[in-house]
Short mmCIF file of C-alpha atoms and ligand atoms in Angstrom, two decimals:
data_model
loop_
_atom_site.label_atom_id
_atom_site.label_comp_id
_atom_site.label_asym_id
_atom_site.label_seq_id
_atom_site.Cartn_x
_atom_site.Cartn_y
_atom_site.Cartn_z
CA MET N 9 80.81 121.16 127.60
CA SER N 10 77.61 121.68 129.90
CA ALA N 11 74.35 119.82 129.12
CA HIS N 12 72.76 121.51 131.94
CA GLY N 13 68.92 122.84 131.07
CA LEU N 14 68.76 120.67 127.83
CA PRO N 15 65.66 118.79 127.78
CA LEU N 16 66.11 114.94 128.26
CA ASP N 17 65.38 113.88 124.64
CA ILE N 18 67.83 116.31 123.33
CA VAL N 19 70.49 114.67 125.79
CA ASP N 20 69.60 111.47 124.65
CA ARG N 21 69.61 112.15 121.12
CA ILE N 22 73.20 113.76 121.43
CA MET N 23 74.15 110.43 122.76
CA THR N 24 72.78 108.31 120.28
CA PHE N 25 75.50 110.42 117.69
CA CYS N 26 78.64 108.89 119.68
CA PRO N 27 80.75 107.25 116.89
CA THR N 28 82.29 104.67 119.53
CA PHE N 29 81.72 103.17 123.34
CA GLY N 30 84.61 104.93 124.34
CA THR N 31 83.08 108.58 123.25
CA LEU N 32 79.89 107.58 124.93
CA GLN N 33 81.66 106.68 128.24
CA SER N 34 83.70 109.91 128.09
CA ILE N 35 80.73 112.15 127.89
CA ILE N 36 78.92 110.01 130.54
CA LEU N 37 81.94 110.58 132.75
CA VAL N 38 82.43 114.28 131.99
CA SER N 39 78.81 115.42 132.26
CA LYS N 40 76.06 115.01 135.43
CA ALA N 41 73.16 115.57 132.74
CA PHE N 42 74.28 112.76 130.59
CA HIS N 43 75.34 110.26 133.65
CA ARG N 44 71.75 110.91 134.98
CA VAL N 45 70.04 109.56 132.03
CA PHE N 46 72.19 106.70 131.73
CA GLN N 47 71.83 105.94 135.80
CA THR N 48 68.08 106.53 136.21
CA ARG N 49 66.36 105.77 132.82
CA PRO N 50 67.45 102.08 131.67
CA ASN N 51 65.16 102.09 128.82
CA ALA N 52 66.66 105.07 127.49
CA SER N 53 70.21 104.03 128.07
CA THR N 54 69.51 100.56 126.34
CA SER N 55 68.28 102.42 123.39
CA ILE N 56 71.25 104.64 123.47
CA THR N 57 73.90 102.03 123.70
CA GLN N 58 71.97 100.13 120.60
CA ALA N 59 72.22 103.55 118.73
CA VAL N 60 75.90 103.88 119.38
CA MET N 61 76.29 100.27 118.39
CA TYR N 62 74.60 100.94 114.88
CA ASN N 63 76.78 103.91 114.63
CA ILE N 64 80.24 101.56 115.10
CA VAL N 65 78.70 98.15 113.29
CA GLY N 66 76.21 99.72 110.52
CA PRO N 67 73.34 97.83 108.74
CA ALA N 68 74.76 94.43 109.46
CA LEU N 69 74.10 94.77 113.33
CA PRO N 70 72.16 91.99 113.55
CA GLN N 71 74.60 89.62 111.77
CA ALA N 72 77.53 91.36 114.12
CA LEU N 73 75.43 90.97 117.25
CA ARG N 74 74.30 87.26 116.61
CA THR N 75 78.04 86.32 116.14
CA VAL N 76 79.03 88.01 119.49
CA ARG N 77 76.34 86.33 121.33
CA TYR N 78 76.91 82.72 119.85
CA ARG N 79 78.56 80.63 122.48
CA HIS N 80 79.72 76.99 122.07
CA ASP N 81 80.01 74.97 125.01
CA TYR N 82 82.38 71.84 124.04
CA SER N 83 82.11 70.22 127.66
CA ARG N 84 78.45 69.43 126.50
CA ARG N 85 79.88 66.86 123.97
CA SER N 86 80.38 63.49 124.80
CA ASP N 87 83.15 61.76 123.14
CA ASP N 88 81.40 58.38 123.83
CA SER N 89 78.93 59.01 121.29
CA VAL N 90 78.89 60.19 117.65
CA ALA N 91 76.29 62.94 118.39
CA ILE N 92 77.71 66.38 118.13
CA VAL N 93 75.73 68.85 120.66
CA MET N 94 75.75 72.18 119.34
CA ASP N 95 74.49 75.26 120.76
CA GLU N 96 71.94 76.91 118.38
CA PRO N 97 72.88 80.62 117.74
CA CYS N 98 70.16 83.11 118.33
CA LEU N 99 68.08 84.55 115.70
CA GLU N 100 69.38 87.62 113.35
CA ASP N 101 66.42 89.60 114.41
CA ASN N 102 67.08 89.19 118.38
CA THR N 103 69.02 92.58 118.56
CA HIS N 104 66.98 93.97 121.51
CA GLY N 105 67.84 93.92 125.04
CA PHE N 106 70.88 95.09 127.00
CA ILE N 107 74.30 94.86 125.59
CA THR N 108 76.79 93.82 127.90
CA VAL N 109 80.22 95.56 128.09
CA GLU N 110 81.70 92.35 126.90
CA GLU N 111 79.55 92.17 123.87
CA GLN N 112 80.44 95.72 123.38
CA GLN N 113 83.94 95.04 123.07
CA LYS N 114 83.63 92.07 120.77
CA LEU N 115 81.46 94.14 118.46
CA GLN N 116 83.92 96.87 118.14
CA GLU N 117 86.61 94.26 117.56
CA ASN N 118 84.78 92.32 115.07
CA SER N 119 83.82 95.55 113.40
CA ARG N 120 87.38 96.53 113.15
CA VAL N 121 88.13 93.15 111.54
CA ALA N 122 85.22 93.50 108.83
CA ALA N 123 86.21 97.18 108.11
CA ALA N 124 89.96 96.25 107.60
CA LEU N 125 88.94 93.42 105.28
CA GLU N 126 86.68 95.36 103.67
CA ASP N 127 89.43 98.06 102.89
CA VAL N 128 91.45 94.83 101.39
CA TYR N 129 88.48 93.75 99.34
CA SER N 130 88.01 97.15 97.93
CA VAL N 131 91.61 97.86 96.89
CA THR N 132 91.71 94.18 95.26
CA ASN N 133 88.26 93.89 93.80
CA LYS N 134 86.49 97.26 93.50
CA ASP N 135 89.31 100.00 92.73
CA ARG N 136 93.16 99.44 93.14
CA THR N 137 93.69 103.13 93.47
CA SER N 138 92.50 103.63 97.19
CA LYS N 139 93.61 101.83 100.28
CA ILE N 140 90.52 102.61 101.96
CA SER N 141 87.36 100.96 100.91
CA VAL N 142 85.09 102.86 98.12
CA LEU N 143 82.43 100.40 98.37
CA THR N 144 79.05 101.87 98.06
CA SER N 145 76.70 101.52 101.15
CA ASP N 146 74.95 98.88 99.57
CA GLU N 147 77.88 96.98 98.45
CA SER N 148 79.29 97.44 102.08
CA TRP N 149 76.57 96.17 103.68
CA ARG N 150 76.36 93.16 101.64
CA PHE N 151 80.06 92.24 102.27
CA ARG N 152 79.83 92.66 106.04
CA ARG N 153 76.59 90.64 106.47
CA ALA N 154 78.45 88.12 104.73
CA MET N 155 81.54 88.32 106.75
CA TYR N 156 79.65 88.30 109.92
CA ARG N 157 77.69 85.26 108.91
CA ILE N 158 81.27 83.83 107.96
CA MET N 159 82.84 84.79 111.20
CA LEU N 160 79.52 82.74 113.00
CA TYR N 161 80.10 79.66 110.92
CA CYS N 162 83.62 79.61 111.87
CA LYS N 163 82.86 79.97 115.87
CA GLN N 164 80.32 77.19 115.18
CA PHE N 165 83.07 74.96 113.40
CA PRO N 166 86.32 75.85 114.77
CA GLY N 167 89.38 73.69 114.34
CA LEU N 168 89.15 71.85 117.64
CA ARG N 169 86.09 70.27 117.25
CA PHE N 170 87.50 68.20 114.50
CA ASP N 171 89.83 66.00 116.60
CA LEU N 172 87.58 62.89 115.56
CA TYR N 173 88.06 60.33 112.49
CA ASP N 174 84.62 58.50 113.02
CA ASP N 175 82.55 58.43 109.86
CA ASP N 176 79.31 59.00 111.53
CA TYR N 177 80.68 61.92 113.15
CA ILE N 178 82.07 63.36 110.13
CA GLU N 179 78.77 62.89 108.44
CA GLU N 180 76.82 64.49 111.10
CA LEU N 181 79.36 67.47 110.93
CA ARG N 182 78.50 67.99 107.51
CA GLN N 183 74.91 67.97 107.78
CA GLN N 184 75.01 70.47 110.78
CA ARG N 185 77.38 72.62 108.60
CA THR N 186 75.15 72.44 105.64
CA ALA N 187 72.03 73.23 107.96
CA ALA N 188 73.80 76.30 109.23
CA LEU N 189 74.27 77.77 105.64
CA ALA N 190 70.64 76.74 104.55
CA GLU N 191 68.96 79.35 106.49
CA TYR N 192 70.19 81.78 104.46
CA PRO N 193 68.30 82.87 101.00
CA THR N 194 70.06 82.04 97.76
CA ASP N 195 70.93 85.59 96.61
CA GLU N 196 72.80 86.17 100.27
CA LEU N 197 74.29 82.73 100.17
CA LEU N 198 75.86 83.55 96.82
CA GLN N 199 77.26 86.66 98.40
CA LEU N 200 78.60 84.78 101.22
CA HIS N 201 80.13 82.45 98.74
CA SER N 202 81.95 85.39 97.08
CA VAL N 203 83.25 86.72 100.46
CA VAL N 204 84.38 83.02 101.43
CA LYS N 205 86.41 83.29 97.58
CA PHE N 206 87.70 86.52 98.60
CA LEU N 207 89.08 85.31 101.96
CA ARG N 208 90.52 82.03 100.19
CA ASN N 209 92.47 84.31 97.54
CA ILE N 210 93.94 85.86 100.62
CA PHE N 211 95.32 82.52 101.35
CA VAL N 212 96.36 81.74 97.82
CA SER N 213 98.02 85.20 97.21
CA LEU N 214 100.15 84.25 100.80
CA SER N 215 101.46 80.89 99.85
CA GLY N 216 103.10 81.01 96.80
CA THR N 217 101.59 77.69 95.39
CA ASP N 218 98.42 76.96 93.91
CA SER N 219 97.00 74.67 96.42
CA PRO N 220 97.52 76.12 99.82
CA PRO N 221 95.71 74.26 102.60
CA THR N 222 92.63 76.60 102.60
CA ASN N 223 90.19 74.42 104.14
CA ALA N 224 92.06 74.41 107.12
CA LEU N 225 93.02 77.98 106.91
CA LEU N 226 89.45 79.14 106.47
CA SER N 227 88.65 77.37 109.41
CA THR N 228 90.46 79.88 111.47
CA GLY N 229 88.18 82.65 110.56
CA PRO N 230 88.09 86.14 109.10
CA SER N 231 90.05 87.98 111.85
CA ASP N 232 92.79 85.27 111.26
CA ALA N 233 92.77 85.83 107.82
CA LEU N 234 93.27 89.51 108.29
CA ARG N 235 96.17 88.82 110.72
CA ALA N 236 97.90 86.39 108.07
CA TRP N 237 97.13 89.60 105.31
CA GLU N 238 98.94 91.81 107.48
CA ALA N 239 101.83 89.55 108.56
CA ARG N 240 102.04 88.63 104.80
CA ASN N 241 102.60 84.92 105.82
CA TYR N 242 100.00 82.60 107.32
CA SER N 243 102.12 80.38 109.29
CA VAL N 244 101.60 83.15 112.17
CA LEU N 245 98.16 81.27 112.57
CA GLU N 246 99.67 78.29 113.89
CA ASP N 247 99.31 79.67 117.38
CA ASP N 248 95.85 79.97 116.83
CA PRO N 249 94.31 78.33 120.17
CA ASP N 250 91.11 77.02 118.59
CA PHE N 251 93.19 75.13 116.27
CA VAL N 252 93.76 71.31 116.71
CA ASP N 253 96.97 70.59 118.38
CA ASP N 254 99.90 72.38 117.09
CA MET N 255 99.75 70.82 113.53
CA PRO N 256 100.64 72.58 110.66
CA PHE N 257 97.66 73.28 107.97
CA GLU N 258 99.30 71.26 105.48
CA ASP N 259 98.75 68.16 107.53
CA ASP N 260 94.97 69.22 108.78
CA GLU N 261 94.01 69.68 105.19
CA ASN N 262 94.08 66.01 104.57
CA ASN N 263 92.01 65.47 107.72
CA PRO N 264 88.48 64.41 106.78
CA ASN N 265 86.85 66.80 108.97
CA PHE N 266 88.38 69.89 107.00
CA VAL N 267 87.93 68.48 103.51
CA GLY N 268 85.35 70.78 101.88
CA TYR N 269 84.99 73.16 104.97
CA LEU N 270 82.55 75.49 103.00
CA SER N 271 82.55 73.95 99.54
CA LEU N 272 80.67 70.85 100.50
CA PRO N 273 77.73 72.68 102.47
CA PHE N 274 77.59 74.87 99.27
CA ALA N 275 77.50 72.16 97.02
CA ASN N 276 74.68 70.28 99.15
CA ILE N 277 72.53 73.58 99.11
CA TRP N 278 73.21 74.26 95.31
CA THR N 279 71.73 70.87 94.22
CA ALA N 280 68.91 70.96 96.95
CA ARG N 281 67.63 73.96 95.53
CA ASN N 282 68.02 72.89 91.96
CA ILE N 283 70.33 76.08 91.12
CA ALA N 284 73.53 76.38 89.07
CA PRO N 285 76.86 76.79 91.32
CA PRO N 286 78.83 79.73 90.92
CA LYS N 287 81.52 79.07 88.41
CA GLU N 288 85.41 78.47 89.80
CA GLU N 289 86.57 81.62 87.43
CA GLU N 290 83.99 83.97 88.87
CA PRO N 291 85.59 86.90 90.60
CA ALA N 292 85.08 87.80 94.45
CA SER N 293 83.31 90.80 93.25
CA LYS N 294 80.57 88.78 91.67
CA TRP N 295 77.13 89.26 93.77
CA ILE N 296 78.53 92.04 96.19
CA LEU N 297 79.64 94.53 93.72
CA ASP N 298 77.40 96.86 91.48
CA GLN N 299 80.30 98.19 89.67
CA VAL N 300 84.16 97.53 89.57
CA ASN N 301 86.28 100.82 88.91
CA GLY N 302 89.23 100.07 86.43
CA ALA N 303 88.42 96.70 85.41
CA ASN N 304 89.70 97.18 82.04
CA ASP N 305 92.52 99.39 82.52
CA THR N 306 95.83 98.76 80.83
CA CYS N 307 99.38 99.48 81.75
CA SER N 308 100.21 103.22 81.18
CA GLN N 309 103.72 102.20 79.67
CA CYS N 310 102.98 98.86 77.68
CA SER N 311 99.38 98.67 77.43
CA HIS N 312 99.22 95.36 79.11
CA PRO N 313 95.56 94.61 80.08
CA GLY N 314 95.93 94.22 83.91
CA GLY N 315 92.73 95.76 85.35
CA LEU N 316 92.55 95.73 88.93
CA THR N 317 95.96 93.75 89.17
CA LEU N 318 97.96 96.90 88.29
CA TYR N 319 100.28 98.74 90.39
CA THR N 320 99.34 102.25 91.60
CA GLU N 321 100.56 103.95 94.54
CA ALA N 322 97.70 102.45 96.68
CA ASN N 323 98.90 98.96 96.38
CA TRP N 324 102.60 99.47 96.08
CA HIS N 325 103.34 98.36 99.48
CA ARG N 326 101.79 95.09 98.31
CA PHE N 327 104.28 94.54 95.40
CA PRO N 328 105.84 91.28 95.98
CA VAL N 329 109.49 91.98 95.75
CA ILE N 330 112.96 91.17 97.10
CA LEU N 331 115.19 94.76 96.43
CA GLY N 332 118.23 93.26 96.35
CA ASN N 333 117.42 91.13 93.12
CA LEU N 334 116.88 94.43 91.51
CA LEU N 335 120.05 95.76 91.49
CA LYS N 336 121.14 96.25 88.07
CA GLU N 337 123.18 93.51 86.47
CA ASN N 338 126.24 92.38 88.47
CA LEU N 339 125.94 95.08 91.22
CA LYS N 340 123.85 92.39 93.05
CA HIS N 341 127.03 90.30 93.06
CA ASN N 342 129.41 92.85 94.48
CA PRO N 343 129.68 92.42 98.01
CA THR N 344 131.01 96.02 98.50
CA ILE N 345 127.61 97.14 97.23
CA THR N 346 125.42 94.44 98.68
CA GLN N 347 126.40 94.30 102.06
CA PRO N 348 125.52 97.71 102.76
CA PHE N 349 122.43 97.87 100.62
CA PHE N 350 120.85 94.63 102.33
CA ALA N 351 121.46 96.14 105.71
CA ALA N 352 119.86 99.37 104.61
CA THR N 353 117.07 98.20 102.96
CA ALA N 354 116.01 94.53 104.46
CA HIS N 355 113.10 96.33 106.32
CA LEU N 356 111.45 97.17 102.87
CA ASP N 357 111.25 93.69 101.23
CA ASN N 358 107.38 93.01 101.38
CA ALA N 359 106.63 95.43 103.93
CA ASP N 360 104.11 98.18 104.35
CA ASP N 361 107.31 100.76 104.16
CA LEU N 362 107.78 99.52 100.60
CA GLY N 363 104.87 102.11 99.16
CA PRO N 364 106.87 105.60 100.59
CA PHE N 365 110.20 103.90 99.10
CA ILE N 366 108.80 103.39 95.59
CA GLY N 367 107.52 106.96 95.94
CA ASP N 368 110.76 108.17 96.84
CA LEU N 369 112.28 106.21 93.71
CA PHE N 370 109.74 108.06 91.57
CA ALA N 371 111.13 111.35 93.07
CA LEU N 372 114.59 110.34 91.48
CA ARG N 373 113.28 109.71 88.17
CA THR N 374 115.95 109.75 85.34
CA THR N 375 115.36 111.53 82.22
CA ALA N 376 114.80 108.26 80.25
CA PHE N 377 111.44 107.90 82.42
CA ASP N 378 110.17 111.45 82.11
CA GLY N 379 106.83 110.17 81.28
CA TRP N 380 106.60 107.84 84.25
CA ARG N 381 104.25 109.46 86.50
CA ARG N 382 103.80 108.23 89.97
CA GLU N 383 100.05 108.41 89.84
CA ASP N 384 100.04 106.30 86.69
CA SER N 385 99.21 102.44 86.64
CA TYR N 386 101.90 99.99 86.01
CA CYS N 387 101.97 96.07 85.08
CA ALA N 388 104.47 94.14 87.26
CA ALA N 389 107.01 93.80 84.58
CA CYS N 390 107.19 97.84 83.96
CA LEU N 391 107.13 98.53 87.40
CA THR N 392 110.06 96.04 88.02
CA ARG N 393 111.91 97.70 84.97
CA PHE N 394 111.32 101.13 86.74
CA LEU N 395 112.70 99.81 90.20
CA GLU N 396 115.80 98.10 88.48
CA GLU N 397 116.88 101.59 86.78
CA HIS N 398 116.33 103.52 89.88
CA LEU N 399 117.44 101.55 92.72
CA TRP N 400 121.13 101.81 91.98
CA VAL N 401 120.61 106.01 91.52
CA TRP N 402 118.74 105.95 95.17
CA TRP N 403 121.77 103.80 96.52
CA PHE N 404 124.50 105.70 95.18
CA LYS N 405 122.86 109.00 96.29
CA GLU N 406 122.15 107.44 99.67
CA ARG N 407 125.89 106.40 100.21
CA VAL N 408 127.12 109.73 99.39
CA LYS N 409 124.44 111.45 101.67
CA GLY N 410 125.79 109.03 104.29
CA GLY N 411 129.48 110.41 103.90
CA TRP N 412 130.77 108.01 101.32
CA THR N 413 133.32 109.54 98.97
CA PRO N 414 132.96 107.77 95.41
CA PRO N 415 136.23 106.49 94.16
CA ALA N 416 136.70 106.79 90.08
CA ASP N 417 134.17 105.08 87.92
CA CYS N 418 135.12 101.72 86.45
CA TRP N 419 134.87 101.75 83.09
CA TYR N 420 132.25 98.74 82.62
CA GLY N 421 130.14 100.41 85.41
CA TRP N 422 127.48 97.95 86.68
CA ASN N 423 128.16 95.47 83.97
CA CYS N 424 131.89 94.79 85.32
CA ARG N 425 132.54 91.41 85.91
CA THR N 426 135.67 92.00 87.95
CA GLN N 427 133.81 93.44 90.92
CA ILE N 428 132.29 89.94 91.51
CA ASN N 429 135.54 88.28 92.26
CA LYS N 430 138.08 90.64 93.02
CA ARG N 431 137.25 92.28 96.39
CA SER N 432 140.21 94.78 95.87
CA HIS N 433 138.68 96.03 92.58
CA ALA N 434 135.18 96.18 93.66
CA ASP N 435 136.51 98.46 96.94
CA MET N 436 138.81 100.82 94.84
CA MET N 437 136.26 101.59 92.03
CA ASN N 438 132.99 102.73 91.76
CA HIS N 439 130.38 100.59 90.16
CA LEU N 440 127.06 102.59 90.75
CA CYS N 441 127.04 104.08 87.18
CA ALA N 442 126.47 103.25 83.75
CA PRO N 443 129.10 101.48 81.69
CA MET N 444 131.44 103.79 79.22
CA LYS N 445 132.68 100.60 77.57
CA GLY N 446 131.16 97.22 76.58
CA ASP N 447 132.46 93.53 77.32
CA ALA N 448 134.19 93.66 80.52
CA THR N 449 136.02 90.72 81.43
ZN1 ZN W 15 103.34 97.50 81.31
ZN1 ZN W 16 135.01 97.04 87.39
#
């Protein structure tokens, strides 16, 4: 492409459409006209950079920029004193001026985190049928504005500040946290509260217990919440360099510095403003979403009222399952079956590959399941039943595909008990089949 002969304002305008800084860099490198704009007109280059930044970050740009511009300087803290010196963040409307390359990179990275978390929020709180966010532009703006503010808060109060136990220190820390949140108007604070609830729900969903150490975990910040979600385990966060020592989160949870990490400042503000606190049972969609899709949907097979927790193609990959447990009846105790089965499917347990795999099982649908369409929604119990009834069929076909010649069917099929403790029988007969007789002993 040549930009020669184009009026300067058109050149400027074209550059403002770049979707990323990488694209902007590319067109500057390949075209003299674009390059000249950047070299000779600093005002134009600043406004172009800002326009591109807006393309990347969207209307939450003031909050995003403020977050990357906040710097903490721990060297200024004196351990001889309980006073905590904390840098004040710049104001949210301070989005002018030159944006450094380092700031550009951090903006892009934080924007990636906010977008990825919005996708998770969307499929878990807005619409379970899409992996990609379907939030409206207003909903997305509320969500991301709150998310960047949480990023800033976690940057202001990271775990490594919490190495003191002095009562005065803790009191001052709590006051600082309250002051940091108190600058936001009440409606935006309620939105922030909902996004915190969403992040907390991520950790709860990963923990398998009712009370994971959410205060300590939340302090690691949104990017780590995303990292834990993607790893399906929050123990990956123990390498967080901002975190105090190498202590497990469970121990830190009892450290008074972590107690009420966000809930105490919220409680202080609700009291000071004389407003009713959000209710514990309110969903994380409240205050952020104008509409939730499919909130009253039911399971297509049993009419269980699952709403957003129902399973559909977009969230199959998050179905919590150990496939080996779903082999039918006594098949799961037959080593002739299980050893190669585990080897072939270990990578599917609680992994992204599980989604396409469940799709493959729908392609093998047996006649008894004629009415079960892959695009329908299922409760956990019905999806489990479907997997149980098709996993062994898949494994039979898979083994044949791999060159296995099935021996004669055992009369008792998957119900056979001899297959469990008599290896020669397990090897000699095929058990990946329906029983032709009952009561095998
Ligand atoms: Zn069901
Ligand atoms: Zn048998």
